[in-house]
Tab-separated table of C-alpha atoms in Angstrom:
chain	number	residue	atom	x	y	z
A	27	UNK	CA	54.615	-48.614	38.986
A	28	UNK	CA	56.040	-46.485	41.746
A	29	UNK	CA	55.081	-42.846	42.027
A	30	UNK	CA	57.267	-39.927	41.035
A	31	UNK	CA	57.320	-38.809	44.664
A	32	UNK	CA	58.867	-42.128	45.639
A	33	UNK	CA	61.400	-41.828	42.806
A	34	UNK	CA	62.344	-38.388	44.075
A	35	UNK	CA	62.770	-39.687	47.642
A	36	UNK	CA	65.019	-42.510	46.434
A	37	UNK	CA	67.086	-40.022	44.432
A	38	UNK	CA	67.415	-37.766	47.484
A	39	UNK	CA	68.614	-40.749	49.496
A	40	UNK	CA	71.292	-41.361	46.856
A	41	UNK	CA	70.223	-44.998	46.512
A	42	UNK	CA	71.016	-47.104	43.432
A	43	UNK	CA	67.692	-48.035	41.808
A	44	UNK	CA	69.175	-50.977	39.927
A	45	UNK	CA	70.236	-52.528	43.243
A	46	UNK	CA	67.128	-51.416	45.119
A	47	UNK	CA	64.842	-53.069	42.548
A	48	UNK	CA	66.378	-56.443	43.482
A	49	UNK	CA	65.391	-55.923	47.145
A	50	UNK	CA	62.184	-56.429	49.087
A	51	UNK	CA	59.476	-53.871	49.812
A	52	UNK	CA	60.887	-53.016	53.249
A	53	UNK	CA	64.122	-51.791	51.669
A	54	UNK	CA	62.161	-49.560	49.295
A	55	UNK	CA	60.266	-48.033	52.227
A	56	UNK	CA	63.461	-47.525	54.222
A	57	UNK	CA	65.325	-45.746	51.437
A	58	UNK	CA	62.291	-43.655	50.580
A	59	UNK	CA	62.283	-42.625	54.239
A	60	UNK	CA	65.929	-41.557	53.994
A	61	UNK	CA	64.995	-39.265	51.121
A	62	UNK	CA	62.045	-37.846	53.044
A	63	UNK	CA	64.316	-37.039	55.972
A	64	UNK	CA	66.661	-35.179	53.612
A	65	UNK	CA	63.808	-32.897	52.496
A	66	UNK	CA	62.885	-31.756	56.029
A	67	UNK	CA	66.130	-29.795	56.756
A	68	UNK	CA	65.906	-28.217	53.297
A	69	UNK	CA	62.366	-26.983	54.003
A	70	UNK	CA	63.457	-25.628	57.382
A	71	UNK	CA	66.425	-23.976	55.670
A	72	UNK	CA	64.096	-22.296	53.174
A	73	UNK	CA	61.897	-20.896	55.973
A	74	UNK	CA	64.966	-19.907	57.991
A	75	UNK	CA	66.787	-17.989	55.256
A	76	UNK	CA	63.613	-16.403	53.873
A	77	UNK	CA	62.817	-14.972	57.296
A	78	UNK	CA	66.408	-13.872	57.978
A	79	UNK	CA	66.733	-11.999	54.677
A	80	UNK	CA	63.223	-10.514	55.015
A	81	UNK	CA	64.495	-8.591	58.057
A	82	UNK	CA	67.119	-6.967	55.810
A	83	UNK	CA	65.051	-6.092	52.743
A	84	UNK	CA	61.418	-5.573	51.757
A	85	UNK	CA	61.922	-7.134	48.319
A	86	UNK	CA	59.977	-10.400	48.182
A	87	UNK	CA	61.979	-11.551	45.179
A	88	UNK	CA	65.267	-11.177	47.069
A	89	UNK	CA	64.319	-12.992	50.249
A	90	UNK	CA	62.330	-15.745	48.517
A	91	UNK	CA	65.208	-16.371	46.090
A	92	UNK	CA	67.689	-16.385	48.996
A	93	UNK	CA	65.514	-18.927	50.813
A	94	UNK	CA	65.317	-21.184	47.766
A	95	UNK	CA	69.085	-20.941	47.172
A	96	UNK	CA	69.864	-21.812	50.799
A	97	UNK	CA	67.352	-24.699	50.750
A	98	UNK	CA	69.068	-26.071	47.629
A	99	UNK	CA	72.488	-25.846	49.304
A	100	UNK	CA	71.210	-27.648	52.416
A	101	UNK	CA	69.540	-30.286	50.230
A	102	UNK	CA	72.717	-30.940	48.224
A	103	UNK	CA	74.871	-31.157	51.354
A	104	UNK	CA	72.489	-33.513	53.159
A	105	UNK	CA	72.060	-35.701	50.080
A	106	UNK	CA	75.830	-35.932	49.711
A	107	UNK	CA	76.251	-36.782	53.397
A	108	UNK	CA	73.601	-39.533	53.295
A	109	UNK	CA	74.416	-41.013	49.885
A	110	UNK	CA	78.176	-41.304	50.495
A	111	UNK	CA	77.783	-43.035	53.856
A	112	UNK	CA	78.165	-46.799	53.349
A	113	UNK	CA	77.015	-49.158	56.079
A	114	UNK	CA	79.087	-52.039	57.374
A	115	UNK	CA	77.926	-55.258	59.012
A	116	UNK	CA	77.931	-53.771	62.547
A	117	UNK	CA	76.087	-50.683	63.813
A	118	UNK	CA	78.806	-50.045	66.406
A	119	UNK	CA	81.422	-49.868	63.654
A	120	UNK	CA	79.272	-47.406	61.701
A	121	UNK	CA	78.591	-45.116	64.670
A	122	UNK	CA	82.217	-44.881	65.790
A	123	UNK	CA	83.718	-44.634	62.317
A	124	UNK	CA	85.512	-41.462	61.243
A	125	UNK	CA	83.317	-41.362	58.134
A	126	UNK	CA	80.141	-41.113	60.227
A	127	UNK	CA	81.609	-38.637	62.734
A	128	UNK	CA	82.771	-36.260	59.978
A	129	UNK	CA	79.351	-36.373	58.318
A	130	UNK	CA	77.656	-35.900	61.679
A	131	UNK	CA	79.744	-32.789	62.374
A	132	UNK	CA	78.835	-31.387	58.957
A	133	UNK	CA	75.168	-32.030	59.708
A	134	UNK	CA	75.461	-30.321	63.098
A	135	UNK	CA	77.054	-27.279	61.449
A	136	UNK	CA	74.247	-27.043	58.903
A	137	UNK	CA	71.743	-27.529	61.728
A	138	UNK	CA	73.157	-24.573	63.658
A	139	UNK	CA	73.011	-22.332	60.576
A	140	UNK	CA	69.425	-23.371	59.902
A	141	UNK	CA	68.201	-23.308	63.506
A	142	UNK	CA	69.207	-19.850	64.702
A	143	UNK	CA	66.956	-17.806	62.365
A	144	UNK	CA	64.112	-20.189	63.221
A	145	UNK	CA	64.656	-19.486	66.927
A	146	UNK	CA	64.518	-15.754	66.165
A	147	UNK	CA	61.273	-16.362	64.255
A	148	UNK	CA	59.723	-18.216	67.216
A	149	UNK	CA	60.489	-15.271	69.537
A	150	UNK	CA	59.385	-12.708	66.925
A	151	UNK	CA	56.594	-11.019	68.943
A	152	UNK	CA	58.708	-10.728	72.088
A	153	UNK	CA	61.615	-9.405	70.048
A	154	UNK	CA	59.448	-6.714	68.441
A	155	UNK	CA	58.438	-5.527	71.922
A	156	UNK	CA	62.061	-5.558	73.033
A	157	UNK	CA	63.119	-3.668	69.906
A	158	UNK	CA	60.485	-1.014	70.669
A	159	UNK	CA	61.858	-0.756	74.202
A	160	UNK	CA	65.378	-0.445	72.803
A	161	UNK	CA	64.251	2.362	70.496
A	162	UNK	CA	62.599	4.226	73.375
A	163	UNK	CA	65.724	3.785	75.498
A	164	UNK	CA	67.864	5.073	72.646
A	165	UNK	CA	65.715	8.175	72.278
A	166	UNK	CA	65.756	8.730	76.039
A	167	UNK	CA	69.549	8.448	76.048
A	168	UNK	CA	69.799	11.138	73.364
A	169	UNK	CA	67.311	13.350	75.210
A	170	UNK	CA	69.177	12.863	78.466
A	171	UNK	CA	72.523	13.697	76.890
A	172	UNK	CA	71.304	17.021	75.482
A	173	UNK	CA	69.139	17.749	78.528
A	174	UNK	CA	72.319	17.823	80.614
A	175	UNK	CA	73.729	20.508	78.295
A	176	UNK	CA	70.466	22.458	78.445
A	177	UNK	CA	70.414	22.286	82.248
A	178	UNK	CA	73.950	23.650	82.367
A	179	UNK	CA	72.864	26.707	80.382
A	180	UNK	CA	69.727	27.093	82.479
A	181	UNK	CA	71.927	26.856	85.555
A	182	UNK	CA	73.743	29.951	84.353
A	183	UNK	CA	70.345	31.638	83.951
A	184	UNK	CA	69.506	30.720	87.528
A	185	UNK	CA	72.755	32.265	88.773
A	186	UNK	CA	71.980	35.494	86.932
A	187	UNK	CA	68.449	35.602	88.318
A	188	UNK	CA	69.723	34.728	91.787
A	189	UNK	CA	72.092	37.716	91.790
A	190	UNK	CA	69.222	40.005	90.772
A	191	UNK	CA	66.933	38.451	93.379
A	192	UNK	CA	69.574	39.086	96.038
A	193	UNK	CA	69.700	42.764	95.099
A	194	UNK	CA	65.896	42.922	95.099
A	195	UNK	CA	65.711	41.355	98.548
A	196	UNK	CA	68.362	43.748	99.851
A	197	UNK	CA	66.427	46.750	98.480
A	198	UNK	CA	63.209	45.509	100.068
A	199	UNK	CA	65.069	45.151	103.356
A	200	UNK	CA	66.478	48.693	103.030
A	201	UNK	CA	63.015	50.100	102.300
A	202	UNK	CA	61.618	48.362	105.357
A	203	UNK	CA	64.574	49.574	107.406
A	204	UNK	CA	63.865	53.150	106.243
A	205	UNK	CA	60.275	52.880	107.450
A	206	UNK	CA	61.462	51.633	110.839
A	207	UNK	CA	63.998	54.463	111.025
A	208	UNK	CA	61.412	57.133	110.270
A	209	UNK	CA	58.954	55.619	112.782
A	210	UNK	CA	61.615	55.650	115.488
A	211	UNK	CA	61.685	51.891	115.938
A	212	UNK	CA	64.995	50.577	117.158
A	213	UNK	CA	65.719	47.328	115.246
A	214	UNK	CA	68.421	45.375	113.510
A	215	UNK	CA	67.964	43.582	110.180
A	216	UNK	CA	70.348	41.708	107.876
A	217	UNK	CA	70.741	44.860	105.782
A	218	UNK	CA	71.465	47.240	108.664
A	219	UNK	CA	70.170	48.860	111.886
A	220	UNK	CA	68.054	51.879	112.780
A	221	UNK	CA	69.093	54.757	115.064
A	222	UNK	CA	65.909	54.589	117.125
A	223	UNK	CA	65.171	58.308	116.646
A	224	UNK	CA	61.819	59.245	115.116
A	225	UNK	CA	62.938	61.730	112.530
A	226	UNK	CA	64.199	62.086	109.007
A	227	UNK	CA	67.768	62.433	110.050
A	228	UNK	CA	71.208	61.391	108.824
A	229	UNK	CA	70.488	57.678	109.179
A	230	UNK	CA	67.335	57.995	107.114
A	231	UNK	CA	69.193	59.864	104.370
A	232	UNK	CA	71.952	57.220	104.450
A	233	UNK	CA	69.460	54.398	104.037
A	234	UNK	CA	67.689	56.250	101.227
A	235	UNK	CA	71.022	56.777	99.503
A	236	UNK	CA	71.741	53.050	99.763
A	237	UNK	CA	68.340	52.311	98.235
A	238	UNK	CA	69.077	54.614	95.300
A	239	UNK	CA	72.443	52.921	94.792
A	240	UNK	CA	70.765	49.516	94.820
A	241	UNK	CA	68.274	50.705	92.195
A	242	UNK	CA	71.123	51.755	89.932
A	243	UNK	CA	72.948	48.456	90.465
A	244	UNK	CA	69.755	46.528	89.755
A	245	UNK	CA	69.167	48.468	86.553
A	246	UNK	CA	72.723	47.746	85.396
A	247	UNK	CA	72.414	44.099	86.427
A	248	UNK	CA	69.107	43.719	84.570
A	249	UNK	CA	70.674	45.094	81.402
A	250	UNK	CA	73.685	42.776	81.698
A	251	UNK	CA	71.504	39.786	82.552
A	252	UNK	CA	69.215	40.480	79.604
A	253	UNK	CA	72.165	40.155	77.197
A	254	UNK	CA	73.396	36.999	78.899
A	255	UNK	CA	69.895	35.503	79.094
A	256	UNK	CA	69.372	36.150	75.381
A	257	UNK	CA	72.717	34.473	74.645
A	258	UNK	CA	71.742	31.524	76.818
A	259	UNK	CA	68.357	31.285	75.088
A	260	UNK	CA	70.144	31.118	71.721
A	261	UNK	CA	72.465	28.413	73.088
A	262	UNK	CA	69.490	26.401	74.395
A	263	UNK	CA	67.680	26.714	71.061
A	264	UNK	CA	70.812	25.481	69.254
A	265	UNK	CA	71.143	22.511	71.609
A	266	UNK	CA	67.463	21.660	71.102
A	267	UNK	CA	67.850	21.810	67.311
A	268	UNK	CA	70.886	19.519	67.504
A	269	UNK	CA	68.940	17.173	69.773
A	270	UNK	CA	65.972	17.084	67.409
A	271	UNK	CA	68.292	16.397	64.462
A	272	UNK	CA	69.958	13.537	66.312
A	273	UNK	CA	66.579	12.096	67.282
A	274	UNK	CA	65.418	12.269	63.678
A	275	UNK	CA	68.593	10.549	62.466
A	276	UNK	CA	68.227	7.891	65.150
A	277	UNK	CA	64.606	7.195	64.200
A	278	UNK	CA	65.420	7.069	60.489
A	279	UNK	CA	68.466	4.833	60.943
A	280	UNK	CA	67.002	2.617	63.637
A	281	UNK	CA	66.704	-0.890	62.253
A	282	UNK	CA	64.944	-4.043	63.354
A	283	UNK	CA	67.071	-6.253	61.090
A	284	UNK	CA	68.423	-9.689	61.942
A	285	UNK	CA	71.412	-8.408	63.920
A	286	UNK	CA	69.155	-6.098	65.964
A	287	UNK	CA	66.921	-9.077	66.754
A	288	UNK	CA	69.947	-11.069	67.901
A	289	UNK	CA	70.810	-8.237	70.294
A	290	UNK	CA	67.187	-8.086	71.456
A	291	UNK	CA	67.247	-11.840	72.123
A	292	UNK	CA	70.383	-11.447	74.242
A	293	UNK	CA	68.628	-8.696	76.207
A	294	UNK	CA	65.627	-10.964	76.762
A	295	UNK	CA	67.939	-13.661	78.100
A	296	UNK	CA	69.553	-11.185	80.511
A	297	UNK	CA	66.260	-10.073	82.092
A	298	UNK	CA	65.923	-11.004	85.740
A	299	UNK	CA	62.297	-12.008	85.231
A	300	UNK	CA	61.827	-14.649	82.533
A	301	UNK	CA	65.365	-14.444	81.185
A	302	UNK	CA	66.273	-17.988	82.207
A	303	UNK	CA	63.099	-19.338	80.599
A	304	UNK	CA	63.943	-17.557	77.348
A	305	UNK	CA	67.493	-18.973	77.378
A	306	UNK	CA	66.295	-22.536	78.047
A	307	UNK	CA	63.646	-22.280	75.334
A	308	UNK	CA	66.196	-20.919	72.877
A	309	UNK	CA	68.645	-23.778	73.468
A	310	UNK	CA	65.875	-26.378	73.403
A	311	UNK	CA	64.673	-25.115	70.023
A	312	UNK	CA	68.217	-25.000	68.641
A	313	UNK	CA	68.888	-28.578	69.760
A	314	UNK	CA	65.577	-29.689	68.277
A	315	UNK	CA	66.326	-28.172	64.864
A	316	UNK	CA	69.890	-29.547	64.943
A	317	UNK	CA	68.517	-33.030	65.694
A	318	UNK	CA	66.136	-32.686	62.761
A	319	UNK	CA	69.078	-31.935	60.473
A	320	UNK	CA	71.198	-34.874	61.644
A	321	UNK	CA	68.279	-37.336	61.408
A	322	UNK	CA	69.048	-38.631	57.869
A	323	UNK	CA	72.653	-39.705	58.471
A	324	UNK	CA	71.917	-40.802	62.065
A	325	UNK	CA	68.985	-43.004	61.053
A	326	UNK	CA	71.049	-44.556	58.283
A	327	UNK	CA	73.878	-45.325	60.713
A	328	UNK	CA	71.597	-46.764	63.410
A	329	UNK	CA	69.458	-49.002	61.187
A	330	UNK	CA	70.478	-52.631	60.750
A	331	UNK	CA	72.316	-53.698	57.623
A	332	UNK	CA	69.667	-54.634	55.084
A	333	UNK	CA	69.399	-56.471	51.826
A	334	UNK	CA	70.322	-53.355	49.848
A	335	UNK	CA	73.511	-52.843	51.873
A	336	UNK	CA	74.596	-56.460	51.322
A	337	UNK	CA	73.977	-56.191	47.572
A	338	UNK	CA	75.949	-52.954	47.552
A	339	UNK	CA	78.899	-54.612	49.315
A	340	UNK	CA	78.858	-57.414	46.726
A	341	UNK	CA	78.789	-54.856	43.915
A	342	UNK	CA	81.822	-53.161	45.465
A	343	UNK	CA	83.731	-56.483	45.632
A	344	UNK	CA	82.966	-57.552	42.034
A	345	UNK	CA	85.279	-55.017	40.343
A	346	UNK	CA	88.177	-56.289	42.489
A	347	UNK	CA	87.551	-59.917	41.418
A	348	UNK	CA	87.226	-58.942	37.760
A	349	UNK	CA	90.396	-56.881	37.967
A	350	UNK	CA	92.406	-59.797	39.435
A	351	UNK	CA	91.192	-62.197	36.722
A	352	UNK	CA	92.004	-59.677	34.019
A	353	UNK	CA	95.527	-59.201	35.380
A	354	UNK	CA	96.148	-62.967	35.404
A	355	UNK	CA	94.899	-63.235	31.811
A	356	UNK	CA	97.239	-60.447	30.697
A	357	UNK	CA	100.216	-62.118	32.410
A	358	UNK	CA	99.462	-65.433	30.650
A	359	UNK	CA	99.216	-63.688	27.297
A	360	UNK	CA	102.553	-61.943	27.878
A	361	UNK	CA	104.205	-65.219	28.909
A	362	UNK	CA	102.836	-66.952	25.782
A	363	UNK	CA	104.244	-64.192	23.567
A	364	UNK	CA	107.710	-64.639	25.130
A	365	UNK	CA	107.578	-68.439	24.640
A	366	UNK	CA	106.497	-68.077	21.006
A	367	UNK	CA	109.343	-65.658	20.335
A	368	UNK	CA	111.893	-68.085	21.837
A	369	UNK	CA	110.508	-70.984	19.731
A	370	UNK	CA	110.713	-68.875	16.583
A	371	UNK	CA	114.318	-68.011	17.371
A	372	UNK	CA	115.234	-71.702	17.861
A	373	UNK	CA	113.586	-72.664	14.587
A	374	UNK	CA	115.525	-69.981	12.727
A	375	UNK	CA	118.866	-71.178	14.130
A	376	UNK	CA	118.071	-74.806	13.251
A	377	UNK	CA	117.212	-73.734	9.727
A	378	UNK	CA	120.514	-71.899	9.437
A	379	UNK	CA	122.475	-74.946	10.626
A	380	UNK	CA	120.680	-77.268	8.233
A	381	UNK	CA	121.435	-74.947	5.322
A	382	UNK	CA	125.194	-75.454	5.971
A	383	UNK	CA	125.230	-79.286	6.213
A	384	UNK	CA	126.098	-80.164	2.605
A	385	UNK	CA	128.697	-82.965	2.781
A	386	UNK	CA	128.681	-83.055	6.585
A	387	UNK	CA	128.551	-86.584	8.129
A	388	UNK	CA	125.300	-87.370	9.970
A	389	UNK	CA	127.089	-87.926	13.321
A	390	UNK	CA	128.711	-84.466	13.176
A	391	UNK	CA	125.385	-82.895	12.161
A	392	UNK	CA	123.632	-84.489	15.117
A	393	UNK	CA	126.196	-83.047	17.537
A	394	UNK	CA	125.716	-79.546	16.134
A	395	UNK	CA	121.932	-79.758	16.601
A	396	UNK	CA	121.979	-81.159	20.121
A	397	UNK	CA	122.023	-77.721	21.781
A	398	UNK	CA	118.810	-76.736	19.933
A	399	UNK	CA	117.009	-80.040	20.380
A	400	UNK	CA	117.751	-80.055	24.136
């Protein structure tokens, strides 16, 4: 008695047990293998969808249920594809038939859907590192954007301080020039010249007056700058608060979901160092998983026609033979009904003629019946 596992494999292969039981052991093994190959893509689909949905939600119930649902869909599709593919006598005819090509394309499509999340899963550690880098870059971009605004405000502060520094430097120059004037030193500086006379004369008083004027201007400038610097400090504080708010929103909304991992994978492929290796590995893995998904229908198409296939072809031909025999039988029955009706009609007419023969000579009676007796 065959195991339940074998029965399940045969069911997955879509094989007819009544026909398979009339075949040898090799046919049983082959069709059990078809069913086993159908399970593999479903298992990969379960892993694939479970992982993909787990990047979107933390609910185990949701992503496990989604994985099971997707595995069931893949299983049903693959079972349909394998079970509805009927082999002919020649492998070449099977491989190049439209029936096989359509089923192969369906299998490739399912393979692509199953394979991509698995590729993301394989690169998971590298993608997490890349996602961290992307988050840091995003924060730096926000900081840089608002730092430009802050530097603009600080630039205005620098201009204010520069104007005050210029006045301070000019006053220091004037004070030094006054000392030179009173000592009688003849010199020229950027803020003026001395008279060369050692005395507190008109030139000394002029320089002292200029120093007093500079002190007044500096006092006024300090007062004006203080107001502007306070305003700039408020503006900088506001920009910093906005920046901090944006950073907080970015950190809270930053996601490492499936789409983000796809973007991270594209970034890995674009890296100058190792990017080509990542791309080749990605495509190799995708092709591998696609090949796994098309294995059931491909193996069935490439295997030689077996005893089961020949029995199945005979089963398909039997209904046609039975139908033809049934149609001939119905035609014969219909023809017999028509003949019986004609005979009944002839008998009735003969009976009517005989009923009217009283006193009619036999020769005349015979002539009247000739058309019925033929």
